[in-house]
Amino acid sequence: MNATSPEAARGRIVLLTTSHRVAPGLLSWPAWQALRAADAVLCADGAHPQLPYLREAGISVAEASPTAQELVDACAGGRTVVVVATGEGEPALTDGLARLAGSGRVHMPELELLPASYDLPGARLLDLVQVMDRIRAECPWSSRQTHQGLAKYGIEEAYELVEAIEAGDRDELREELGDVLLQVVFHARIAEEDSDAPFSIDDVAGGIVAKLIHRHPHVFGDEKAETPEDVKEHWLRTKAEEKRRTSVTEGVPLGQPGLALTAKLASRVRTADLDVPLPQGEGIGYELLALAVRAEADGVDPEAALRAAARVYRDAIKETEVKGQR
């Protein structure tokens, strides 16, 4: 193909897209190459966050919103035009180009969609933080909520998450994980407004990152762990060093359901290799205590086991009700 052939004169349209979740100016190398080689760079949004950085890099950007035909005409003679897309992605322009290409009556330039920046894993969490900021500021209900007022929702969402896991419903699991995540982000947003001890979602994330690294010396350090038991030993040892606890019972929330509470205490006793005889007493409470400890020793979650049995009981109730209606 020579420089005067029709193919060489087609020109090129490059639609450059960027992610608002990536800091402005952090563009891919192919994007910078396309921008520097372009005969014209256009952007319909004069306040586009990328423009100051492009101009600082010596890229001349014209504020313009051409039609599809005008853009095709601008590529005459083999010119390359880069369009820096707005947040909406220029749907009117792309639809217009598609219509021109489909008509068969227009000698179309080469069309290229070039992502200039990509979302990293977890990037949508930035959207969640941004949405939560706006809701906290503008929603009459959300703006008045407190940690204390939201506490019950945290418990409810946690139970609904467990139910979704036990039901094996993947769609429900994804939704319930989102609801639990919302509670974390909501509480962190409220915490920013505390006048005495404010903290943000970044402080929450930073804290758990530091904790995970410290408690996984076999991953981030020089220690070795070949089995899950080794990992648990590392975790408990580092946790004890962090908390400086004087009893294995410290940190066990007493407000959790009774079977779960008993299983947690029994797990602490077994892990610490303590010989603690079960208290003896009359009544169903002590019988349930013994059953829960036995279940934990056998590797069974007594709370989950009872819930599974309760669901079977529920189904039996429904079946009996249906039979009674016949």
mmCIF file of C-alpha atoms in Angstrom:
data_model
loop_
_atom_site.group_PDB
_atom_site.id
_atom_site.type_symbol
_atom_site.label_atom_id
_atom_site.label_comp_id
_atom_site.label_asym_id
_atom_site.label_seq_id
_atom_site.Cartn_x
_atom_site.Cartn_y
_atom_site.Cartn_z
ATOM 1 C CA MET A 1 0.000 0.000 0.000
ATOM 2 C CA ASN A 2 1.465 3.381 -1.016
ATOM 3 C CA ALA A 3 0.866 6.779 0.583
ATOM 4 C CA THR A 4 -1.551 7.870 -2.144
ATOM 5 C CA SER A 5 -3.793 4.791 -2.119
ATOM 6 C CA PRO A 6 -7.412 5.094 -0.875
ATOM 7 C CA GLU A 7 -6.631 2.831 2.083
ATOM 8 C CA ALA A 8 -3.806 5.090 3.235
ATOM 9 C CA ALA A 9 -6.117 8.118 3.041
ATOM 10 C CA ARG A 10 -8.831 6.620 5.218
ATOM 11 C CA GLY A 11 -7.566 8.225 8.381
ATOM 12 C CA ARG A 12 -8.174 7.029 11.903
ATOM 13 C CA ILE A 13 -10.572 7.833 14.748
ATOM 14 C CA VAL A 14 -9.439 6.856 18.227
ATOM 15 C CA LEU A 15 -11.983 6.969 21.050
ATOM 16 C CA LEU A 16 -9.911 7.277 24.232
ATOM 17 C CA THR A 17 -11.684 6.098 27.383
ATOM 18 C CA THR A 18 -10.482 6.592 30.945
ATOM 19 C CA SER A 19 -11.614 5.371 34.345
ATOM 20 C CA HIS A 20 -12.645 7.894 36.974
ATOM 21 C CA ARG A 21 -11.422 5.383 39.555
ATOM 22 C CA VAL A 22 -7.812 5.911 38.451
ATOM 23 C CA ALA A 23 -6.002 9.169 39.219
ATOM 24 C CA PRO A 24 -6.042 11.602 36.254
ATOM 25 C CA GLY A 25 -2.850 11.611 34.204
ATOM 26 C CA LEU A 26 -2.110 7.932 34.823
ATOM 27 C CA LEU A 27 -2.605 6.720 31.267
ATOM 28 C CA SER A 28 -1.331 3.650 29.443
ATOM 29 C CA TRP A 29 1.686 3.922 27.154
ATOM 30 C CA PRO A 30 -0.412 3.161 24.016
ATOM 31 C CA ALA A 31 -2.695 6.026 25.034
ATOM 32 C CA TRP A 32 0.202 8.485 25.314
ATOM 33 C CA GLN A 33 1.532 7.271 21.965
ATOM 34 C CA ALA A 34 -1.848 7.830 20.301
ATOM 35 C CA LEU A 35 -2.190 11.290 21.831
ATOM 36 C CA ARG A 36 1.272 12.428 20.742
ATOM 37 C CA ALA A 37 0.889 11.053 17.209
ATOM 38 C CA ALA A 38 -2.608 12.493 16.639
ATOM 39 C CA ASP A 39 -3.256 15.298 14.172
ATOM 40 C CA ALA A 40 -6.046 16.542 16.441
ATOM 41 C CA VAL A 41 -7.236 15.775 19.981
ATOM 42 C CA LEU A 42 -10.829 16.668 20.848
ATOM 43 C CA CYS A 43 -12.865 16.623 24.047
ATOM 44 C CA ALA A 44 -16.477 17.727 24.489
ATOM 45 C CA ASP A 45 -16.043 18.392 28.222
ATOM 46 C CA GLY A 46 -13.876 21.396 28.952
ATOM 47 C CA ALA A 47 -13.775 20.360 32.617
ATOM 48 C CA HIS A 48 -12.643 16.796 31.923
ATOM 49 C CA PRO A 49 -10.223 15.826 34.743
ATOM 50 C CA GLN A 50 -7.645 14.543 32.255
ATOM 51 C CA LEU A 51 -7.266 17.817 30.337
ATOM 52 C CA PRO A 52 -4.898 19.675 32.717
ATOM 53 C CA TYR A 53 -2.520 16.702 32.666
ATOM 54 C CA LEU A 54 -2.666 16.319 28.892
ATOM 55 C CA ARG A 55 -1.935 19.996 28.356
ATOM 56 C CA GLU A 56 0.875 19.895 30.921
ATOM 57 C CA ALA A 57 2.385 17.078 28.850
ATOM 58 C CA GLY A 58 2.254 19.294 25.762
ATOM 59 C CA ILE A 59 -0.861 17.764 24.182
ATOM 60 C CA SER A 60 -3.069 20.382 22.515
ATOM 61 C CA VAL A 61 -6.724 19.568 23.206
ATOM 62 C CA ALA A 62 -9.574 21.390 21.492
ATOM 63 C CA GLU A 63 -12.927 21.618 23.260
ATOM 64 C CA ALA A 64 -15.307 20.349 20.591
ATOM 65 C CA SER A 65 -18.299 18.061 20.180
ATOM 66 C CA PRO A 66 -18.330 17.064 16.513
ATOM 67 C CA THR A 67 -21.031 14.998 14.857
ATOM 68 C CA ALA A 68 -20.122 11.646 13.398
ATOM 69 C CA GLN A 69 -19.967 13.096 9.884
ATOM 70 C CA GLU A 70 -17.820 16.031 10.997
ATOM 71 C CA LEU A 71 -15.424 13.620 12.673
ATOM 72 C CA VAL A 72 -15.182 11.475 9.546
ATOM 73 C CA ASP A 73 -14.524 14.585 7.475
ATOM 74 C CA ALA A 74 -11.775 15.636 9.906
ATOM 75 C CA CYS A 75 -9.920 12.403 9.088
ATOM 76 C CA ALA A 76 -9.748 13.207 5.370
ATOM 77 C CA GLY A 77 -6.295 12.846 3.888
ATOM 78 C CA GLY A 78 -5.258 10.147 6.327
ATOM 79 C CA ARG A 79 -5.431 12.287 9.473
ATOM 80 C CA THR A 80 -5.740 10.760 12.938
ATOM 81 C CA VAL A 81 -8.231 12.312 15.375
ATOM 82 C CA VAL A 82 -8.306 11.273 19.037
ATOM 83 C CA VAL A 83 -11.519 11.884 20.978
ATOM 84 C CA VAL A 84 -11.089 11.962 24.764
ATOM 85 C CA ALA A 85 -14.384 10.429 25.869
ATOM 86 C CA THR A 86 -16.464 11.979 28.605
ATOM 87 C CA GLY A 87 -17.817 9.988 31.525
ATOM 88 C CA GLU A 88 -20.850 8.898 29.496
ATOM 89 C CA GLY A 89 -18.621 7.369 26.802
ATOM 90 C CA GLU A 90 -19.926 9.463 23.863
ATOM 91 C CA PRO A 91 -22.939 7.258 23.012
ATOM 92 C CA ALA A 92 -24.376 9.760 20.494
ATOM 93 C CA LEU A 93 -21.080 9.911 18.626
ATOM 94 C CA THR A 94 -20.540 6.144 18.559
ATOM 95 C CA ASP A 95 -24.141 5.534 17.480
ATOM 96 C CA GLY A 96 -23.688 8.062 14.683
ATOM 97 C CA LEU A 97 -20.477 6.417 13.499
ATOM 98 C CA ALA A 98 -22.182 3.022 13.521
ATOM 99 C CA ARG A 99 -25.013 4.375 11.346
ATOM 100 C CA LEU A 100 -22.544 5.879 8.879
ATOM 101 C CA ALA A 101 -20.564 2.647 8.690
ATOM 102 C CA GLY A 102 -23.740 0.621 8.218
ATOM 103 C CA SER A 103 -25.019 2.814 5.414
ATOM 104 C CA GLY A 104 -22.303 1.639 3.035
ATOM 105 C CA ARG A 105 -22.230 5.072 1.418
ATOM 106 C CA VAL A 106 -19.381 6.581 3.463
ATOM 107 C CA HIS A 107 -15.667 5.839 3.103
ATOM 108 C CA MET A 108 -15.073 5.276 6.818
ATOM 109 C CA PRO A 109 -11.781 5.886 8.612
ATOM 110 C CA GLU A 110 -10.289 3.214 10.817
ATOM 111 C CA LEU A 111 -12.146 3.140 14.170
ATOM 112 C CA GLU A 112 -10.409 2.195 17.419
ATOM 113 C CA LEU A 113 -11.571 2.087 21.022
ATOM 114 C CA LEU A 114 -8.496 2.598 23.200
ATOM 115 C CA PRO A 115 -8.809 2.197 26.984
ATOM 116 C CA ALA A 116 -6.321 4.660 28.464
ATOM 117 C CA SER A 117 -6.683 3.440 32.039
ATOM 118 C CA TYR A 118 -8.031 0.272 33.591
ATOM 119 C CA ASP A 119 -9.798 -0.418 36.851
ATOM 120 C CA LEU A 120 -7.755 -2.409 39.345
ATOM 121 C CA PRO A 121 -9.412 -5.164 41.429
ATOM 122 C CA GLY A 122 -11.492 -3.509 44.124
ATOM 123 C CA ALA A 123 -11.935 -0.298 42.145
ATOM 124 C CA ARG A 124 -15.708 -0.383 42.520
ATOM 125 C CA LEU A 125 -15.223 0.043 46.262
ATOM 126 C CA LEU A 126 -14.295 3.645 45.452
ATOM 127 C CA ASP A 127 -17.738 4.053 43.905
ATOM 128 C CA LEU A 128 -19.319 2.687 47.065
ATOM 129 C CA VAL A 129 -17.426 5.180 49.227
ATOM 130 C CA GLN A 130 -18.449 8.027 46.919
ATOM 131 C CA VAL A 131 -22.113 6.979 46.905
ATOM 132 C CA MET A 132 -22.081 6.631 50.688
ATOM 133 C CA ASP A 133 -20.649 10.137 51.051
ATOM 134 C CA ARG A 134 -23.492 11.581 49.019
ATOM 135 C CA ILE A 135 -26.183 9.560 50.767
ATOM 136 C CA ARG A 136 -24.854 10.625 54.164
ATOM 137 C CA ALA A 137 -24.956 14.260 53.091
ATOM 138 C CA GLU A 138 -28.272 14.344 51.237
ATOM 139 C CA CYS A 139 -30.574 11.548 52.477
ATOM 140 C CA PRO A 140 -32.893 12.651 55.340
ATOM 141 C CA TRP A 141 -32.791 9.173 56.907
ATOM 142 C CA SER A 142 -29.141 8.237 56.381
ATOM 143 C CA SER A 143 -27.836 11.617 57.518
ATOM 144 C CA ARG A 144 -29.377 11.082 60.973
ATOM 145 C CA GLN A 145 -28.162 7.552 61.644
ATOM 146 C CA THR A 146 -25.741 6.676 64.447
ATOM 147 C CA HIS A 147 -23.616 3.640 65.265
ATOM 148 C CA GLN A 148 -26.127 2.676 67.942
ATOM 149 C CA GLY A 149 -29.102 3.024 65.623
ATOM 150 C CA LEU A 150 -27.513 0.879 62.933
ATOM 151 C CA ALA A 151 -26.296 -1.877 65.265
ATOM 152 C CA LYS A 152 -29.403 -4.036 64.798
ATOM 153 C CA TYR A 153 -28.988 -3.966 61.019
ATOM 154 C CA GLY A 154 -25.461 -5.308 61.316
ATOM 155 C CA ILE A 155 -26.784 -8.309 63.229
ATOM 156 C CA GLU A 156 -29.637 -8.848 60.777
ATOM 157 C CA GLU A 157 -27.396 -8.646 57.719
ATOM 158 C CA ALA A 158 -24.893 -11.074 59.240
ATOM 159 C CA TYR A 159 -27.642 -13.622 59.847
ATOM 160 C CA GLU A 160 -28.993 -13.168 56.332
ATOM 161 C CA LEU A 161 -25.483 -13.751 54.970
ATOM 162 C CA VAL A 162 -25.198 -17.000 56.923
ATOM 163 C CA GLU A 163 -28.613 -18.078 55.627
ATOM 164 C CA ALA A 164 -27.536 -17.417 52.030
ATOM 165 C CA ILE A 165 -24.363 -19.462 52.561
ATOM 166 C CA GLU A 166 -26.276 -22.375 54.037
ATOM 167 C CA ALA A 167 -28.892 -22.225 51.261
ATOM 168 C CA GLY A 168 -26.196 -22.355 48.589
ATOM 169 C CA ASP A 169 -27.825 -19.527 46.614
ATOM 170 C CA ARG A 170 -25.015 -17.726 44.743
ATOM 171 C CA ASP A 171 -27.086 -14.702 43.727
ATOM 172 C CA GLU A 172 -28.371 -14.292 47.268
ATOM 173 C CA LEU A 173 -24.836 -14.711 48.627
ATOM 174 C CA ARG A 174 -23.525 -11.902 46.429
ATOM 175 C CA GLU A 175 -26.352 -9.601 47.494
ATOM 176 C CA GLU A 176 -25.972 -10.336 51.186
ATOM 177 C CA LEU A 177 -22.210 -9.781 51.031
ATOM 178 C CA GLY A 178 -22.999 -6.359 49.583
ATOM 179 C CA ASP A 179 -25.404 -5.628 52.433
ATOM 180 C CA VAL A 180 -22.751 -6.560 55.006
ATOM 181 C CA LEU A 181 -20.202 -4.412 53.165
ATOM 182 C CA LEU A 182 -22.649 -1.510 53.248
ATOM 183 C CA GLN A 183 -22.776 -1.727 57.038
ATOM 184 C CA VAL A 184 -18.983 -1.435 57.221
ATOM 185 C CA VAL A 185 -18.845 1.554 54.876
ATOM 186 C CA PHE A 186 -21.819 3.229 56.571
ATOM 187 C CA HIS A 187 -20.309 2.954 60.053
ATOM 188 C CA ALA A 188 -16.924 4.170 58.781
ATOM 189 C CA ARG A 189 -18.610 7.190 57.159
ATOM 190 C CA ILE A 190 -20.381 8.049 60.411
ATOM 191 C CA ALA A 191 -17.106 7.661 62.287
ATOM 192 C CA GLU A 192 -15.518 10.403 60.170
ATOM 193 C CA GLU A 193 -17.793 12.933 61.863
ATOM 194 C CA ASP A 194 -16.787 12.072 65.416
ATOM 195 C CA SER A 195 -15.230 15.145 67.026
ATOM 196 C CA ASP A 196 -13.116 13.225 69.553
ATOM 197 C CA ALA A 197 -11.816 10.151 67.711
ATOM 198 C CA PRO A 198 -12.651 10.262 63.996
ATOM 199 C CA PHE A 199 -11.563 7.567 61.578
ATOM 200 C CA SER A 200 -12.350 6.736 57.956
ATOM 201 C CA ILE A 201 -12.847 3.684 55.773
ATOM 202 C CA ASP A 202 -9.154 3.955 54.853
ATOM 203 C CA ASP A 203 -8.243 3.660 58.536
ATOM 204 C CA VAL A 204 -10.477 0.580 58.794
ATOM 205 C CA ALA A 205 -8.908 -1.009 55.716
ATOM 206 C CA GLY A 206 -5.395 -0.066 56.806
ATOM 207 C CA GLY A 207 -5.951 -1.636 60.200
ATOM 208 C CA ILE A 208 -7.136 -4.958 58.845
ATOM 209 C CA VAL A 209 -4.322 -5.037 56.260
ATOM 210 C CA ALA A 210 -1.728 -4.558 59.009
ATOM 211 C CA LYS A 211 -3.415 -7.206 61.142
ATOM 212 C CA LEU A 212 -3.541 -9.768 58.322
ATOM 213 C CA ILE A 213 0.118 -9.257 57.482
ATOM 214 C CA HIS A 214 1.188 -9.531 61.115
ATOM 215 C CA ARG A 215 -0.884 -12.656 61.696
ATOM 216 C CA HIS A 216 0.383 -14.419 58.588
ATOM 217 C CA PRO A 217 4.152 -14.585 59.191
ATOM 218 C CA HIS A 218 4.201 -17.764 57.082
ATOM 219 C CA VAL A 219 3.043 -15.691 54.083
ATOM 220 C CA PHE A 220 4.709 -12.315 54.674
ATOM 221 C CA GLY A 221 7.598 -13.406 56.872
ATOM 222 C CA ASP A 222 10.053 -16.222 57.427
ATOM 223 C CA GLU A 223 7.946 -18.621 59.501
ATOM 224 C CA LYS A 224 6.706 -21.907 58.083
ATOM 225 C CA ALA A 225 3.204 -23.344 58.070
ATOM 226 C CA GLU A 226 2.471 -26.650 56.376
ATOM 227 C CA THR A 227 -1.026 -27.360 57.713
ATOM 228 C CA PRO A 228 -4.152 -25.411 58.681
ATOM 229 C CA GLU A 229 -3.325 -26.235 62.297
ATOM 230 C CA ASP A 230 0.052 -24.514 61.912
ATOM 231 C CA VAL A 231 -1.690 -21.434 60.528
ATOM 232 C CA LYS A 232 -4.142 -21.375 63.417
ATOM 233 C CA GLU A 233 -1.263 -21.645 65.879
ATOM 234 C CA HIS A 234 0.463 -18.640 64.279
ATOM 235 C CA TRP A 235 -2.787 -16.694 64.339
ATOM 236 C CA LEU A 236 -3.568 -17.362 67.988
ATOM 237 C CA ARG A 237 -0.017 -16.686 69.117
ATOM 238 C CA THR A 238 0.253 -13.338 67.348
ATOM 239 C CA LYS A 239 -3.269 -12.437 68.458
ATOM 240 C CA ALA A 240 -2.366 -13.141 72.071
ATOM 241 C CA GLU A 241 0.752 -10.987 71.731
ATOM 242 C CA GLU A 242 -1.282 -8.134 70.265
ATOM 243 C CA LYS A 243 -4.098 -8.240 72.802
ATOM 244 C CA ARG A 244 -1.946 -9.089 75.845
ATOM 245 C CA ARG A 245 -4.852 -11.138 77.203
ATOM 246 C CA THR A 246 -4.707 -12.874 80.560
ATOM 247 C CA SER A 247 -7.492 -15.365 79.780
ATOM 248 C CA VAL A 248 -8.481 -17.382 76.720
ATOM 249 C CA THR A 249 -12.039 -16.176 77.289
ATOM 250 C CA GLU A 250 -11.163 -12.552 76.586
ATOM 251 C CA GLY A 251 -12.549 -11.308 73.309
ATOM 252 C CA VAL A 252 -15.325 -13.891 73.142
ATOM 253 C CA PRO A 253 -18.564 -11.889 72.690
ATOM 254 C CA LEU A 254 -21.127 -13.051 75.218
ATOM 255 C CA GLY A 255 -23.996 -11.631 73.163
ATOM 256 C CA GLN A 256 -23.771 -14.300 70.462
ATOM 257 C CA PRO A 257 -26.212 -17.242 70.365
ATOM 258 C CA GLY A 258 -25.729 -19.749 73.167
ATOM 259 C CA LEU A 259 -24.575 -22.699 71.090
ATOM 260 C CA ALA A 260 -22.088 -20.550 69.181
ATOM 261 C CA LEU A 261 -20.834 -19.049 72.438
ATOM 262 C CA THR A 262 -20.311 -22.484 73.973
ATOM 263 C CA ALA A 263 -18.523 -23.763 70.877
ATOM 264 C CA LYS A 264 -16.222 -20.740 70.856
ATOM 265 C CA LEU A 265 -15.308 -21.201 74.518
ATOM 266 C CA ALA A 266 -14.709 -24.917 73.965
ATOM 267 C CA SER A 267 -12.487 -24.135 70.978
ATOM 268 C CA ARG A 268 -10.413 -21.713 73.060
ATOM 269 C CA VAL A 269 -10.041 -24.333 75.810
ATOM 270 C CA ARG A 270 -9.017 -27.060 73.356
ATOM 271 C CA THR A 271 -6.550 -24.853 71.492
ATOM 272 C CA ALA A 272 -4.940 -23.733 74.768
ATOM 273 C CA ASP A 273 -4.727 -27.405 75.833
ATOM 274 C CA LEU A 274 -6.525 -26.687 79.100
ATOM 275 C CA ASP A 275 -8.214 -29.395 81.152
ATOM 276 C CA VAL A 276 -11.475 -27.767 82.188
ATOM 277 C CA PRO A 277 -14.206 -30.091 83.506
ATOM 278 C CA LEU A 278 -17.717 -29.215 82.400
ATOM 279 C CA PRO A 279 -19.805 -27.663 85.159
ATOM 280 C CA GLN A 280 -22.483 -29.974 86.461
ATOM 281 C CA GLY A 281 -26.004 -28.823 87.056
ATOM 282 C CA GLU A 282 -29.645 -29.615 86.581
ATOM 283 C CA GLY A 283 -31.688 -28.534 83.619
ATOM 284 C CA ILE A 284 -31.657 -28.350 79.839
ATOM 285 C CA GLY A 285 -29.016 -25.616 79.831
ATOM 286 C CA TYR A 286 -26.302 -27.918 81.128
ATOM 287 C CA GLU A 287 -27.406 -30.680 78.769
ATOM 288 C CA LEU A 288 -27.138 -28.293 75.812
ATOM 289 C CA LEU A 289 -23.749 -27.122 77.073
ATOM 290 C CA ALA A 290 -22.445 -30.692 77.078
ATOM 291 C CA LEU A 291 -23.851 -31.356 73.593
ATOM 292 C CA ALA A 292 -22.306 -28.165 72.191
ATOM 293 C CA VAL A 293 -18.887 -28.985 73.665
ATOM 294 C CA ARG A 294 -19.090 -32.516 72.279
ATOM 295 C CA ALA A 295 -20.045 -31.197 68.839
ATOM 296 C CA GLU A 296 -17.111 -28.769 68.794
ATOM 297 C CA ALA A 297 -14.721 -31.546 69.774
ATOM 298 C CA ASP A 298 -16.054 -33.599 66.831
ATOM 299 C CA GLY A 299 -15.509 -30.709 64.407
ATOM 300 C CA VAL A 300 -19.214 -29.874 64.139
ATOM 301 C CA ASP A 301 -20.575 -26.338 64.421
ATOM 302 C CA PRO A 302 -23.458 -26.859 66.864
ATOM 303 C CA GLU A 303 -25.180 -23.619 65.842
ATOM 304 C CA ALA A 304 -25.153 -24.587 62.161
ATOM 305 C CA ALA A 305 -26.209 -28.151 62.989
ATOM 306 C CA LEU A 306 -29.184 -26.923 64.995
ATOM 307 C CA ARG A 307 -30.200 -24.478 62.261
ATOM 308 C CA ALA A 308 -30.084 -27.289 59.691
ATOM 309 C CA ALA A 309 -32.286 -29.452 61.919
ATOM 310 C CA ALA A 310 -34.603 -26.480 62.496
ATOM 311 C CA ARG A 311 -35.062 -26.051 58.744
ATOM 312 C CA VAL A 312 -36.080 -29.706 58.479
ATOM 313 C CA TYR A 313 -38.493 -29.094 61.346
ATOM 314 C CA ARG A 314 -39.882 -26.058 59.520
ATOM 315 C CA ASP A 315 -40.488 -28.134 56.394
ATOM 316 C CA ALA A 316 -42.245 -30.765 58.462
ATOM 317 C CA ILE A 317 -44.489 -28.069 59.939
ATOM 318 C CA LYS A 318 -45.403 -26.823 56.464
ATOM 319 C CA GLU A 319 -46.105 -30.352 55.285
ATOM 320 C CA THR A 320 -48.382 -30.963 58.249
ATOM 321 C CA GLU A 321 -50.198 -27.683 57.571
ATOM 322 C CA VAL A 322 -50.774 -28.638 53.922
ATOM 323 C CA LYS A 323 -52.131 -32.033 54.935
ATOM 324 C CA GLY A 324 -54.468 -30.337 57.404
ATOM 325 C CA GLN A 325 -55.928 -28.173 54.650
ATOM 326 C CA ARG A 326 -56.902 -31.115 52.439
#
